[in-house]
């Protein structure tokens, strides 16, 4: 689904990523984890053609993201970064409707409206649909932006820390909704997560980066091991099993 | 698509009505007495009407469209509500371009001056955006401060060059934003503003999306750099033409888009026609005030606009600070 080949990114002499190679399979949720500055957001931005790599290439469903026209790519892959303009005076519905732009070019058809309605329902935004974004809480606004990329109806959805600024209740709700998008809508989701245990609870696969390199990748159970995580995070970790799920505790 | 509020339903027709009245008033008010009946019975009145009053009113309309549309486009491109041609230095660059052509080629045709002013405005806006890219802290107040400082520097250079070339007086007369000298054969380049407004309206969705930031625009398949370049070209053309024909009109591009934004939101497809209409109304009102309060003398519309706009600018800044 996503083929990453020898991708690297450097600024002047400073290498922030790579070279890394990997293959993200179709379907399910892949979580990118790792310490600060490991290159998670950089890798995600390169996959979503928001950043050009210094070397290497990324193919999404066979399309080279640098060579493919951006407008065509927008129907295959969507990407949401952290910094979203907070003060936009658009209603939630107007924002979500812009998710249809790659398909509609601005003229919304009946089919577009259905996609918009579905995305709004999916994120439980019905009651807020006509509210202005600048009148919403951080978490509500975050859900509105996620609804926008779901309305975009792309096979691949890339999200950079969508849980930032969400409290536990809304973070869990968001992860459930993304889980449903993967399971029910068949999307392939790649998500940068800060919270390792969120990744363990909701993702299918974990890809751990460290110092711009892929430190380890595999299923949740393969990655959630004491020795593996200590290598990734450079700090003592114990993985416990609670309710038959792995749970990482950083030793104080 | 969106539910319109009751205030919108009442306010927008009222705005359209007021604008229409202002257009009629602008056509009839002035030193030379013109009445509706006189237009049909007195050939001299009709001639004066066509040579002076119609061009002046059309110039006001186009300049109002030019500055308000430029304002909203710049605000979307920079994602900052305080930016418009006179707070970003764009108009001052246009003035510099205009002066350089006055010095080097005093008898240059209007079209050549226009091209020079537009080119200078374009370069100046690129410089402004390049500086912004290098400024680390992009707080909402930093952006207009950078623009105002840049504009002040360019304005200072222009003043210096004008003083050296003994053109200070013509510079002052030309940049003060007067519509009193507008006659047939002089205002026509301002039609460019209408052209720019139409192009911006056709591309309205793209500009709205660009206003959401480069990341979201790219995600939706829009080439952010192309949109920015088209936007800057339109702004430069509007500023260049307006500067040459009528001079600077400060703050119009700031006040109108911000007020309309509060009423109609950021969806440019919906708000652009109303931004243009409100820009026309405000400029017509300023010009009418300037024409009547010291009649038979005139105060340039830009002076009235500057007084109104400066107060509004400070009010927006204070409001913005509270929210930030």
Coordinates of C-alpha atoms in Angstrom, one line a residue:
Chain A
X1 CA 0.0 0.0 0.0
X2 CA 2.7 2.4 1.0
X3 CA 6.3 1.6 -0.1
X4 CA 9.0 3.7 1.4
X5 CA 12.3 3.3 -0.3
X6 CA 15.6 4.7 1.0
X7 CA 13.9 7.9 2.1
X8 CA 16.0 10.5 3.8
X9 CA 15.6 14.2 4.8
X10 CA 18.3 16.5 5.8
X11 CA 18.6 20.2 6.4
X12 CA 22.0 21.5 5.4
X13 CA 24.3 18.8 7.0
X14 CA 21.8 17.8 9.6
X15 CA 20.1 14.5 8.9
X16 CA 16.7 14.3 10.5
X17 CA 15.5 11.2 8.8
X18 CA 16.8 8.1 7.2
X19 CA 17.6 6.6 5.0
X20 CA 14.6 4.4 5.9
X21 CA 12.8 1.8 3.9
X22 CA 9.5 0.1 4.8
X23 CA 6.2 -1.2 3.5
X24 CA 2.9 -0.4 5.1
X25 CA 0.3 -3.0 4.3
X26 CA -3.2 -2.2 3.2
X27 CA -5.9 -1.8 5.8
X28 CA -5.7 -1.3 9.6
X29 CA -3.9 1.2 11.7
X30 CA -0.1 1.6 11.7
X31 CA 1.2 3.8 14.6
X32 CA 4.4 5.8 14.3
X33 CA 6.0 6.1 17.7
X34 CA 9.4 7.1 19.1
X35 CA 11.1 9.8 21.2
X36 CA 11.0 13.5 20.3
X37 CA 12.9 14.4 17.2
X38 CA 12.9 10.8 15.9
X39 CA 11.6 11.9 12.6
X40 CA 8.0 10.6 12.9
X41 CA 6.3 13.8 11.6
X42 CA 9.0 14.2 8.9
X43 CA 8.3 10.7 7.6
X44 CA 4.6 11.2 7.6
X45 CA 4.9 14.6 5.8
X46 CA 7.1 12.9 3.2
X47 CA 4.5 10.2 2.6
X48 CA 1.8 12.8 2.3
X49 CA 4.0 15.0 -0.1
X50 CA 4.0 17.9 2.3
X51 CA 7.8 17.6 2.4
X52 CA 10.1 16.6 -0.4
X53 CA 12.6 14.0 0.7
X54 CA 16.3 14.7 0.2
X55 CA 16.7 11.3 -1.3
X56 CA 14.6 8.2 -1.9
X57 CA 11.0 7.8 -3.0
X58 CA 7.6 6.9 -1.6
X59 CA 4.9 5.1 -3.6
X60 CA 1.3 5.1 -2.4
X61 CA -0.8 2.5 -4.2
X62 CA 1.8 2.4 -6.9
X63 CA 1.9 6.2 -7.4
X64 CA 5.2 8.0 -6.8
X65 CA 4.1 10.8 -4.5
X66 CA 6.6 13.3 -5.9
X67 CA 5.9 12.6 -9.5
X68 CA 2.1 12.3 -9.3
X69 CA 0.0 15.4 -9.8
X70 CA -1.0 16.7 -6.4
X71 CA -4.7 17.0 -7.4
X72 CA -4.8 13.3 -8.3
X73 CA -2.9 12.3 -5.2
X74 CA -5.6 14.1 -3.1
X75 CA -8.1 11.4 -4.1
X76 CA -5.7 8.6 -2.9
X77 CA -4.1 9.9 0.2
X78 CA -5.1 12.5 2.8
X79 CA -2.8 14.0 5.4
X80 CA -3.6 16.1 8.5
X81 CA -0.9 17.9 10.3
X82 CA -1.0 19.4 13.8
X83 CA -1.0 23.1 13.0
X84 CA -4.4 23.9 11.8
X85 CA -5.6 27.4 11.5
X86 CA -7.5 27.9 14.7
X87 CA -9.3 31.1 13.9
X88 CA -11.0 30.0 10.7
X89 CA -14.5 31.4 10.6
X90 CA -16.1 28.5 8.8
X91 CA -18.8 26.2 10.0
X92 CA -18.0 22.6 10.7
X93 CA -20.1 21.6 7.7
X94 CA -18.3 24.1 5.4
X95 CA -14.9 22.7 6.5
X96 CA -15.9 19.1 6.0
X97 CA -17.3 20.1 2.6
X98 CA -13.9 21.3 1.5
X99 CA -12.8 17.7 2.0
X100 CA -14.7 17.0 -1.2
X101 CA -12.7 19.5 -3.2
X102 CA -10.5 17.0 -4.8
X103 CA -13.6 15.2 -6.2
X104 CA -16.0 18.1 -6.8
X105 CA -13.7 21.0 -7.7
X106 CA -16.1 23.1 -5.6
X107 CA -19.4 22.1 -7.1
X108 CA -21.0 19.7 -4.6
X109 CA -23.1 16.9 -6.1
X110 CA -25.7 14.9 -4.2
X111 CA -23.0 12.2 -3.7
X112 CA -20.6 14.7 -2.2
X113 CA -23.3 15.8 0.2
X114 CA -23.7 12.2 1.3
X115 CA -20.0 11.9 2.0
X116 CA -20.1 15.1 4.0
X117 CA -23.1 13.9 6.0
X118 CA -21.5 10.5 6.6
X119 CA -18.2 12.0 7.8
X120 CA -20.1 14.4 10.2
X121 CA -22.1 11.5 11.6
X122 CA -19.0 9.3 11.9
X123 CA -17.3 11.8 14.1
X124 CA -20.5 12.6 16.0
X125 CA -20.5 16.2 14.9
X126 CA -24.2 16.4 14.0
X127 CA -25.0 18.9 16.7
X128 CA -22.1 21.1 15.9
X129 CA -22.4 21.0 12.1
X130 CA -23.5 24.6 11.9
X131 CA -21.3 26.0 14.6
X132 CA -18.2 28.2 13.7
X133 CA -14.9 26.5 14.1
X134 CA -13.6 29.4 16.2
X135 CA -16.4 28.8 18.7
X136 CA -15.4 25.1 19.3
X137 CA -13.2 23.5 21.9
X138 CA -9.8 22.2 20.8
X139 CA -11.1 18.6 20.8
X140 CA -14.2 19.4 18.8
X141 CA -12.2 21.3 16.2
X142 CA -9.7 18.4 15.9
X143 CA -12.7 16.1 15.2
X144 CA -14.0 18.5 12.6
X145 CA -10.6 18.4 10.7
X146 CA -10.5 14.6 10.9
X147 CA -14.1 14.6 9.5
X148 CA -12.8 16.7 6.6
X149 CA -10.1 14.1 5.7
X150 CA -12.6 11.3 6.1
X151 CA -15.0 13.1 3.7
X152 CA -12.0 13.2 1.3
X153 CA -12.7 9.5 0.9
X154 CA -9.0 8.5 0.3
X155 CA -7.8 4.9 0.7
X156 CA -4.9 6.1 2.8
X157 CA -5.3 8.6 5.7
X158 CA -2.2 10.1 7.4
X159 CA -2.7 11.8 10.8
X160 CA 0.0 13.6 12.8
X161 CA -0.8 13.4 16.5
X162 CA -4.6 13.8 16.3
X163 CA -4.8 13.2 20.0
X164 CA -2.8 16.3 20.9
X165 CA -4.8 18.6 23.1
X166 CA -7.5 16.0 23.7
X167 CA -8.5 14.8 27.2
X168 CA -8.6 11.0 27.8
X169 CA -12.3 10.7 27.1
X170 CA -12.0 12.5 23.7
X171 CA -8.7 10.8 22.9
X172 CA -10.3 7.4 23.3
X173 CA -13.4 8.4 21.4
X174 CA -11.2 9.6 18.6
X175 CA -9.2 6.4 18.5
X176 CA -12.4 4.4 18.4
X177 CA -13.6 6.4 15.5
X178 CA -10.4 5.9 13.6
X179 CA -10.5 2.2 14.5
X180 CA -14.0 2.1 12.9
X181 CA -12.8 4.0 9.9
X182 CA -10.2 1.3 9.4
X183 CA -12.5 -1.7 10.1
X184 CA -15.8 -0.5 8.6
X185 CA -14.7 1.8 5.8
X186 CA -11.6 -0.1 5.0
X187 CA -9.2 2.8 5.2
X188 CA -5.4 2.4 5.7
X189 CA -4.5 4.7 8.5
X190 CA -1.0 5.8 9.5
X191 CA -0.9 7.8 12.7
X192 CA 1.8 9.5 14.7
X193 CA 1.1 8.9 18.3
X194 CA 2.9 10.2 21.4
X195 CA 1.1 7.8 23.8
X196 CA 2.6 4.4 23.4
X197 CA -0.2 2.7 25.2
X198 CA -2.8 4.3 22.9
X199 CA -0.9 2.8 20.0
X200 CA -0.8 -0.6 21.7
X201 CA -4.5 -0.4 22.4
X202 CA -5.8 0.7 19.0
X203 CA -3.2 0.0 16.3
X204 CA -2.5 -3.2 14.4
X205 CA 1.1 -2.4 13.7
X206 CA 3.7 -0.2 15.3
X207 CA 6.7 1.4 13.6
X208 CA 9.1 2.8 16.0
X209 CA 11.6 5.5 14.9
X210 CA 14.7 6.6 16.7
X211 CA 17.3 9.2 15.6
X212 CA 15.8 9.2 12.1
X213 CA 16.1 5.4 11.7
X214 CA 13.5 2.7 11.9
X215 CA 14.3 1.1 15.2
X216 CA 11.8 -1.7 15.1
X217 CA 8.5 -2.5 13.3
X218 CA 6.0 -5.2 13.7
X219 CA 2.7 -6.2 15.3
X220 CA 1.8 -4.7 18.6
X221 CA 2.8 -7.8 20.5
X222 CA 6.2 -7.9 18.7
X223 CA 7.0 -4.3 19.6
X224 CA 5.6 -4.2 23.1
X225 CA 8.5 -6.0 24.7
X226 CA 10.7 -4.6 27.6
X227 CA 14.0 -5.0 25.7
X228 CA 12.6 -3.6 22.4
X229 CA 11.0 -0.5 24.0
X230 CA 14.1 0.2 26.1
X231 CA 16.1 0.3 22.9
X232 CA 13.6 2.7 21.3
X233 CA 13.2 5.1 24.2
X234 CA 16.6 4.8 25.9
X235 CA 14.9 4.5 29.3
X236 CA 13.9 1.5 31.5
X237 CA 10.4 0.2 30.5
X238 CA 8.4 -2.7 31.8
X239 CA 5.5 -4.1 29.8
X240 CA 2.7 -5.5 31.8
X241 CA -0.3 -7.3 30.6
X242 CA -3.6 -5.9 31.8
X243 CA -6.9 -7.3 30.6
X244 CA -4.8 -9.3 28.2
X245 CA -3.4 -6.2 26.6
X246 CA 0.2 -5.0 26.7
X247 CA 0.8 -1.9 28.7
X248 CA 4.1 -0.1 29.0
X249 CA 5.1 1.5 32.3
X250 CA 8.2 3.7 32.3
X251 CA 10.1 2.9 35.5
X252 CA 10.4 6.0 37.7
Chain B
X1 CA -25.4 25.1 1.7
X2 CA -25.2 27.1 4.9
X3 CA -28.1 28.4 6.9
X4 CA -28.2 32.2 6.8
X5 CA -28.9 34.0 9.9
X6 CA -31.7 36.6 10.2
X7 CA -29.3 39.5 10.5
X8 CA -27.6 38.4 7.3
X9 CA -31.0 38.3 5.5
X10 CA -31.8 41.8 6.6
X11 CA -28.3 43.3 6.6
X12 CA -27.2 42.3 3.1
X13 CA -30.1 43.7 1.2
X14 CA -29.8 46.9 3.3
X15 CA -26.1 47.1 2.4
X16 CA -27.0 46.7 -1.3
X17 CA -29.6 49.4 -1.0
X18 CA -27.2 51.8 0.7
X19 CA -24.6 51.2 -1.9
X20 CA -27.0 51.9 -4.7
X21 CA -28.0 55.2 -3.0
X22 CA -24.4 56.2 -2.5
X23 CA -23.7 55.6 -6.2
X24 CA -26.7 57.9 -7.2
X25 CA -25.5 60.5 -4.6
X26 CA -21.9 60.3 -6.0
X27 CA -23.3 60.9 -9.5
X28 CA -25.3 64.0 -8.5
X29 CA -23.3 65.7 -5.7
X30 CA -20.6 68.1 -6.7
X31 CA -19.6 71.7 -7.5
X32 CA -21.4 71.7 -10.8
X33 CA -25.2 71.4 -10.3
X34 CA -26.6 68.4 -11.9
X35 CA -30.2 67.2 -11.4
X36 CA -32.0 64.1 -12.7
X37 CA -34.3 66.2 -14.9
X38 CA -31.4 68.4 -16.0
X39 CA -29.7 65.4 -17.5
X40 CA -32.5 65.0 -20.1
X41 CA -33.1 68.7 -20.8
X42 CA -29.7 70.4 -20.5
X43 CA -27.0 69.1 -22.9
X44 CA -24.3 70.9 -20.9
X45 CA -25.3 69.0 -17.7
X46 CA -25.3 65.7 -19.6
X47 CA -21.8 66.4 -20.9
X48 CA -20.4 67.3 -17.5
X49 CA -22.1 64.2 -16.1
X50 CA -20.4 62.0 -18.7
X51 CA -17.0 63.6 -18.7
X52 CA -16.6 64.1 -14.9
X53 CA -19.3 62.6 -12.7
X54 CA -19.6 59.1 -14.2
X55 CA -15.8 58.6 -14.5
X56 CA -15.3 59.7 -10.9
X57 CA -18.0 57.4 -9.6
X58 CA -16.7 54.5 -11.6
X59 CA -13.2 55.2 -10.4
X60 CA -14.5 55.1 -6.8
X61 CA -16.3 51.8 -7.5
X62 CA -13.3 50.1 -9.0
X63 CA -10.9 51.5 -6.4
X64 CA -13.3 50.2 -3.7
X65 CA -13.4 46.8 -5.3
X66 CA -9.6 46.8 -5.8
X67 CA -8.6 47.6 -2.3
X68 CA -11.2 45.4 -0.5
X69 CA -10.6 42.4 -2.7
X70 CA -6.8 42.9 -2.4
X71 CA -7.2 43.0 1.4
X72 CA -9.1 39.7 1.7
X73 CA -6.7 37.9 -0.7
X74 CA -3.7 39.1 1.2
X75 CA -5.3 38.1 4.5
X76 CA -6.0 34.6 3.2
X77 CA -2.5 34.2 1.7
X78 CA -0.7 35.3 4.9
X79 CA -3.3 33.8 7.2
X80 CA -3.3 37.1 9.1
X81 CA -6.3 39.4 9.4
X82 CA -4.3 42.6 9.8
X83 CA -2.6 42.5 6.4
X84 CA -3.7 44.6 3.4
X85 CA -1.8 46.5 0.7
X86 CA -1.0 49.5 2.8
X87 CA 0.0 47.5 5.9
X88 CA 2.1 45.1 3.9
X89 CA 4.0 47.8 2.0
X90 CA 2.5 46.8 -1.3
X91 CA 1.1 50.2 -2.0
X92 CA 4.4 51.9 -0.9
X93 CA 6.3 49.7 -3.4
X94 CA 3.8 50.7 -6.1
X95 CA 4.6 54.3 -5.2
X96 CA 8.3 53.7 -5.4
X97 CA 7.8 52.1 -8.9
X98 CA 5.7 55.1 -9.9
X99 CA 8.4 57.6 -8.7
X100 CA 11.2 55.7 -10.5
X101 CA 9.4 56.0 -13.8
X102 CA 8.6 59.7 -13.1
X103 CA 12.3 60.3 -12.6
X104 CA 13.7 58.2 -15.5
X105 CA 10.9 58.8 -18.1
X106 CA 8.8 61.8 -17.1
X107 CA 6.6 61.6 -20.2
X108 CA 5.9 57.9 -19.9
X109 CA 2.4 56.9 -21.1
X110 CA -0.1 55.9 -18.3
X111 CA 0.2 52.2 -19.3
X112 CA 4.0 52.2 -18.8
X113 CA 3.6 53.8 -15.3
X114 CA 0.9 51.3 -14.5
X115 CA 3.2 48.4 -15.5
X116 CA 6.0 49.8 -13.4
X117 CA 3.9 50.4 -10.4
X118 CA 2.4 46.9 -10.6
X119 CA 5.8 45.3 -11.1
X120 CA 7.1 47.1 -8.1
X121 CA 4.1 46.1 -6.0
X122 CA 4.6 42.5 -7.1
X123 CA 8.3 42.5 -6.1
X124 CA 7.5 44.2 -2.9
X125 CA 4.9 41.7 -1.9
X126 CA 7.3 38.9 -2.6
X127 CA 9.9 40.6 -0.4
X128 CA 7.3 40.9 2.4
X129 CA 6.4 37.2 2.1
X130 CA 10.0 36.2 2.0
X131 CA 10.7 38.2 5.2
X132 CA 7.7 36.6 6.8
X133 CA 9.1 33.1 6.0
X134 CA 12.2 34.0 7.9
X135 CA 10.5 35.5 11.0
X136 CA 10.4 32.7 13.6
X137 CA 7.6 34.0 15.8
X138 CA 4.6 34.5 13.5
X139 CA 2.3 36.0 16.1
X140 CA -0.8 37.8 14.8
X141 CA 0.7 41.2 15.5
X142 CA 4.2 40.5 14.1
X143 CA 3.0 40.1 10.6
X144 CA 1.4 43.6 10.1
X145 CA 4.3 45.1 12.1
X146 CA 6.8 43.7 9.6
X147 CA 4.6 45.0 6.8
X148 CA 4.2 48.5 8.3
X149 CA 8.0 48.8 8.9
X150 CA 8.8 47.6 5.4
X151 CA 6.2 50.1 4.0
X152 CA 7.8 52.8 6.1
X153 CA 11.3 52.1 4.8
X154 CA 10.1 52.0 1.2
X155 CA 8.0 55.1 1.8
X156 CA 11.1 56.8 3.2
X157 CA 13.3 55.8 0.3
X158 CA 10.6 57.1 -2.0
X159 CA 10.5 60.4 -0.2
X160 CA 14.2 60.7 -0.3
X161 CA 14.4 60.1 -4.0
X162 CA 11.5 62.4 -4.6
X163 CA 13.2 65.2 -2.7
X164 CA 16.5 64.7 -4.6
X165 CA 14.6 64.8 -7.9
X166 CA 12.5 67.8 -6.8
X167 CA 9.3 65.8 -7.2
X168 CA 8.1 65.9 -3.5
X169 CA 5.1 68.1 -4.4
X170 CA 3.8 66.1 -7.3
X171 CA 4.5 62.9 -5.2
X172 CA 2.4 64.3 -2.3
X173 CA -0.4 65.4 -4.6
X174 CA -0.5 62.2 -6.4
X175 CA -0.3 59.8 -3.5
X176 CA -3.0 61.5 -1.4
X177 CA -5.8 59.5 -2.9
X178 CA -7.9 62.2 -4.5
X179 CA -10.7 61.5 -6.9
X180 CA -11.4 65.1 -7.7
X181 CA -9.1 65.1 -10.8
X182 CA -10.6 62.0 -12.3
X183 CA -12.1 62.6 -15.8
X184 CA -12.9 60.5 -18.8
X185 CA -9.7 59.0 -20.3
X186 CA -8.0 58.8 -17.0
X187 CA -9.7 56.2 -14.9
X188 CA -10.1 53.4 -17.4
X189 CA -7.2 51.3 -16.2
X190 CA -9.1 50.7 -13.0
X191 CA -11.2 48.2 -15.0
X192 CA -8.4 45.9 -14.2
X193 CA -9.8 45.7 -10.6
X194 CA -13.0 44.3 -11.9
X195 CA -11.1 41.7 -13.8
X196 CA -9.1 40.7 -10.8
X197 CA -12.3 40.5 -8.7
X198 CA -13.8 38.1 -11.2
X199 CA -10.7 35.9 -11.3
X200 CA -10.6 35.8 -7.5
X201 CA -14.3 34.9 -7.4
X202 CA -13.9 32.1 -9.9
X203 CA -11.0 30.7 -7.8
X204 CA -12.8 31.5 -4.5
X205 CA -12.7 28.0 -3.1
X206 CA -9.0 27.7 -3.7
X207 CA -8.3 31.0 -1.9
X208 CA -10.5 29.9 1.0
X209 CA -8.6 26.6 1.2
X210 CA -5.2 28.4 0.9
X211 CA -6.4 30.5 3.9
X212 CA -6.5 27.3 6.0
X213 CA -2.8 26.9 5.6
X214 CA -0.3 25.3 3.2
X215 CA -0.7 21.8 4.7
X216 CA -4.4 21.6 4.2
X217 CA -4.2 23.2 0.8
X218 CA -1.6 20.7 -0.4
X219 CA -3.7 17.8 1.2
X220 CA -6.6 18.9 -0.9
X221 CA -4.5 18.9 -4.1
X222 CA -4.1 22.6 -4.4
X223 CA -0.7 24.0 -5.4
X224 CA -0.2 26.5 -2.7
X225 CA 2.6 28.3 -4.4
X226 CA 0.6 28.8 -7.6
X227 CA -2.4 30.2 -5.7
X228 CA -0.1 32.5 -3.7
X229 CA 1.5 33.8 -6.9
X230 CA -1.9 34.3 -8.6
X231 CA -3.1 36.1 -5.5
X232 CA 0.0 38.3 -5.3
X233 CA -0.3 39.1 -9.0
X234 CA -3.9 40.2 -8.5
X235 CA -3.1 42.3 -5.4
X236 CA -0.1 43.9 -7.2
X237 CA -2.2 44.8 -10.3
X238 CA -5.0 46.3 -8.1
X239 CA -2.5 48.2 -5.9
X240 CA -0.4 49.3 -8.9
X241 CA -3.4 50.6 -10.9
X242 CA -5.0 52.2 -7.9
X243 CA -1.8 53.9 -6.9
X244 CA -1.2 55.4 -10.3
X245 CA -4.8 56.6 -10.9
X246 CA -5.9 57.7 -7.4
X247 CA -3.0 57.2 -5.0
X248 CA -3.0 55.3 -1.7
X249 CA -6.3 54.3 0.0
X250 CA -5.3 53.2 3.5
X251 CA -7.0 50.6 5.6
X252 CA -10.0 50.0 3.3
X253 CA -8.7 46.5 2.6
X254 CA -8.4 45.9 6.3
X255 CA -11.7 47.2 7.6
X256 CA -14.1 45.8 5.0
X257 CA -13.0 42.2 4.9
X258 CA -12.8 42.0 8.7
X259 CA -16.3 43.3 9.2
X260 CA -17.7 41.1 6.5
X261 CA -15.9 38.2 7.9
X262 CA -17.7 38.6 11.2
X263 CA -21.0 38.6 9.4
X264 CA -20.4 36.0 6.7
X265 CA -17.4 33.9 7.7
X266 CA -14.3 32.9 5.7
X267 CA -16.0 31.1 2.8
X268 CA -14.9 33.5 0.0
X269 CA -17.4 32.2 -2.5
X270 CA -20.1 33.5 -0.3
X271 CA -18.4 36.6 1.1
X272 CA -16.5 38.0 -1.9
X273 CA -19.4 39.8 -3.6
X274 CA -20.4 41.4 -0.4
X275 CA -16.8 42.4 0.5
X276 CA -16.6 44.1 -2.9
X277 CA -19.9 45.9 -2.4
X278 CA -19.1 47.0 1.1
X279 CA -15.7 48.3 -0.1
X280 CA -17.5 50.4 -2.7
X281 CA -20.0 51.7 -0.2
X282 CA -17.3 52.7 2.3
X283 CA -15.1 54.4 -0.3
X284 CA -18.1 56.2 -1.8
X285 CA -19.2 57.4 1.7
X286 CA -15.7 58.7 2.5
X287 CA -15.5 60.5 -0.9
X288 CA -18.9 62.0 -0.4
X289 CA -18.0 63.2 3.1
X290 CA -14.8 64.7 1.7
X291 CA -16.7 66.4 -1.1
X292 CA -19.4 68.0 1.1
X293 CA -18.0 69.0 4.5
X294 CA -15.6 71.7 3.1
X295 CA -17.5 72.4 -0.2
X296 CA -16.6 74.0 -2.5
X297 CA -13.1 72.6 -1.5
X298 CA -12.5 68.9 -1.1
X299 CA -10.8 66.6 1.4
X300 CA -9.3 63.6 -0.4
X301 CA -11.2 60.4 0.3
X302 CA -8.0 58.7 1.5
X303 CA -7.7 61.2 4.3
X304 CA -11.2 60.4 5.6
X305 CA -10.5 56.7 5.0
X306 CA -7.3 57.0 6.9
X307 CA -9.1 58.5 9.9
X308 CA -11.9 56.0 9.9
X309 CA -9.5 53.1 9.1
X310 CA -6.8 53.9 11.7
X311 CA -9.4 53.8 14.5
X312 CA -10.8 50.5 13.2
X313 CA -7.3 49.1 12.8
X314 CA -6.5 49.8 16.5
X315 CA -9.9 48.4 17.5
X316 CA -9.2 45.1 15.6
X317 CA -5.7 44.9 17.0
X318 CA -7.0 45.2 20.6
X319 CA -9.8 42.7 19.9
X320 CA -7.3 40.3 18.3
X321 CA -5.0 40.6 21.3
X322 CA -7.8 39.7 23.7
X323 CA -8.5 36.5 21.7
X324 CA -4.9 35.5 21.2

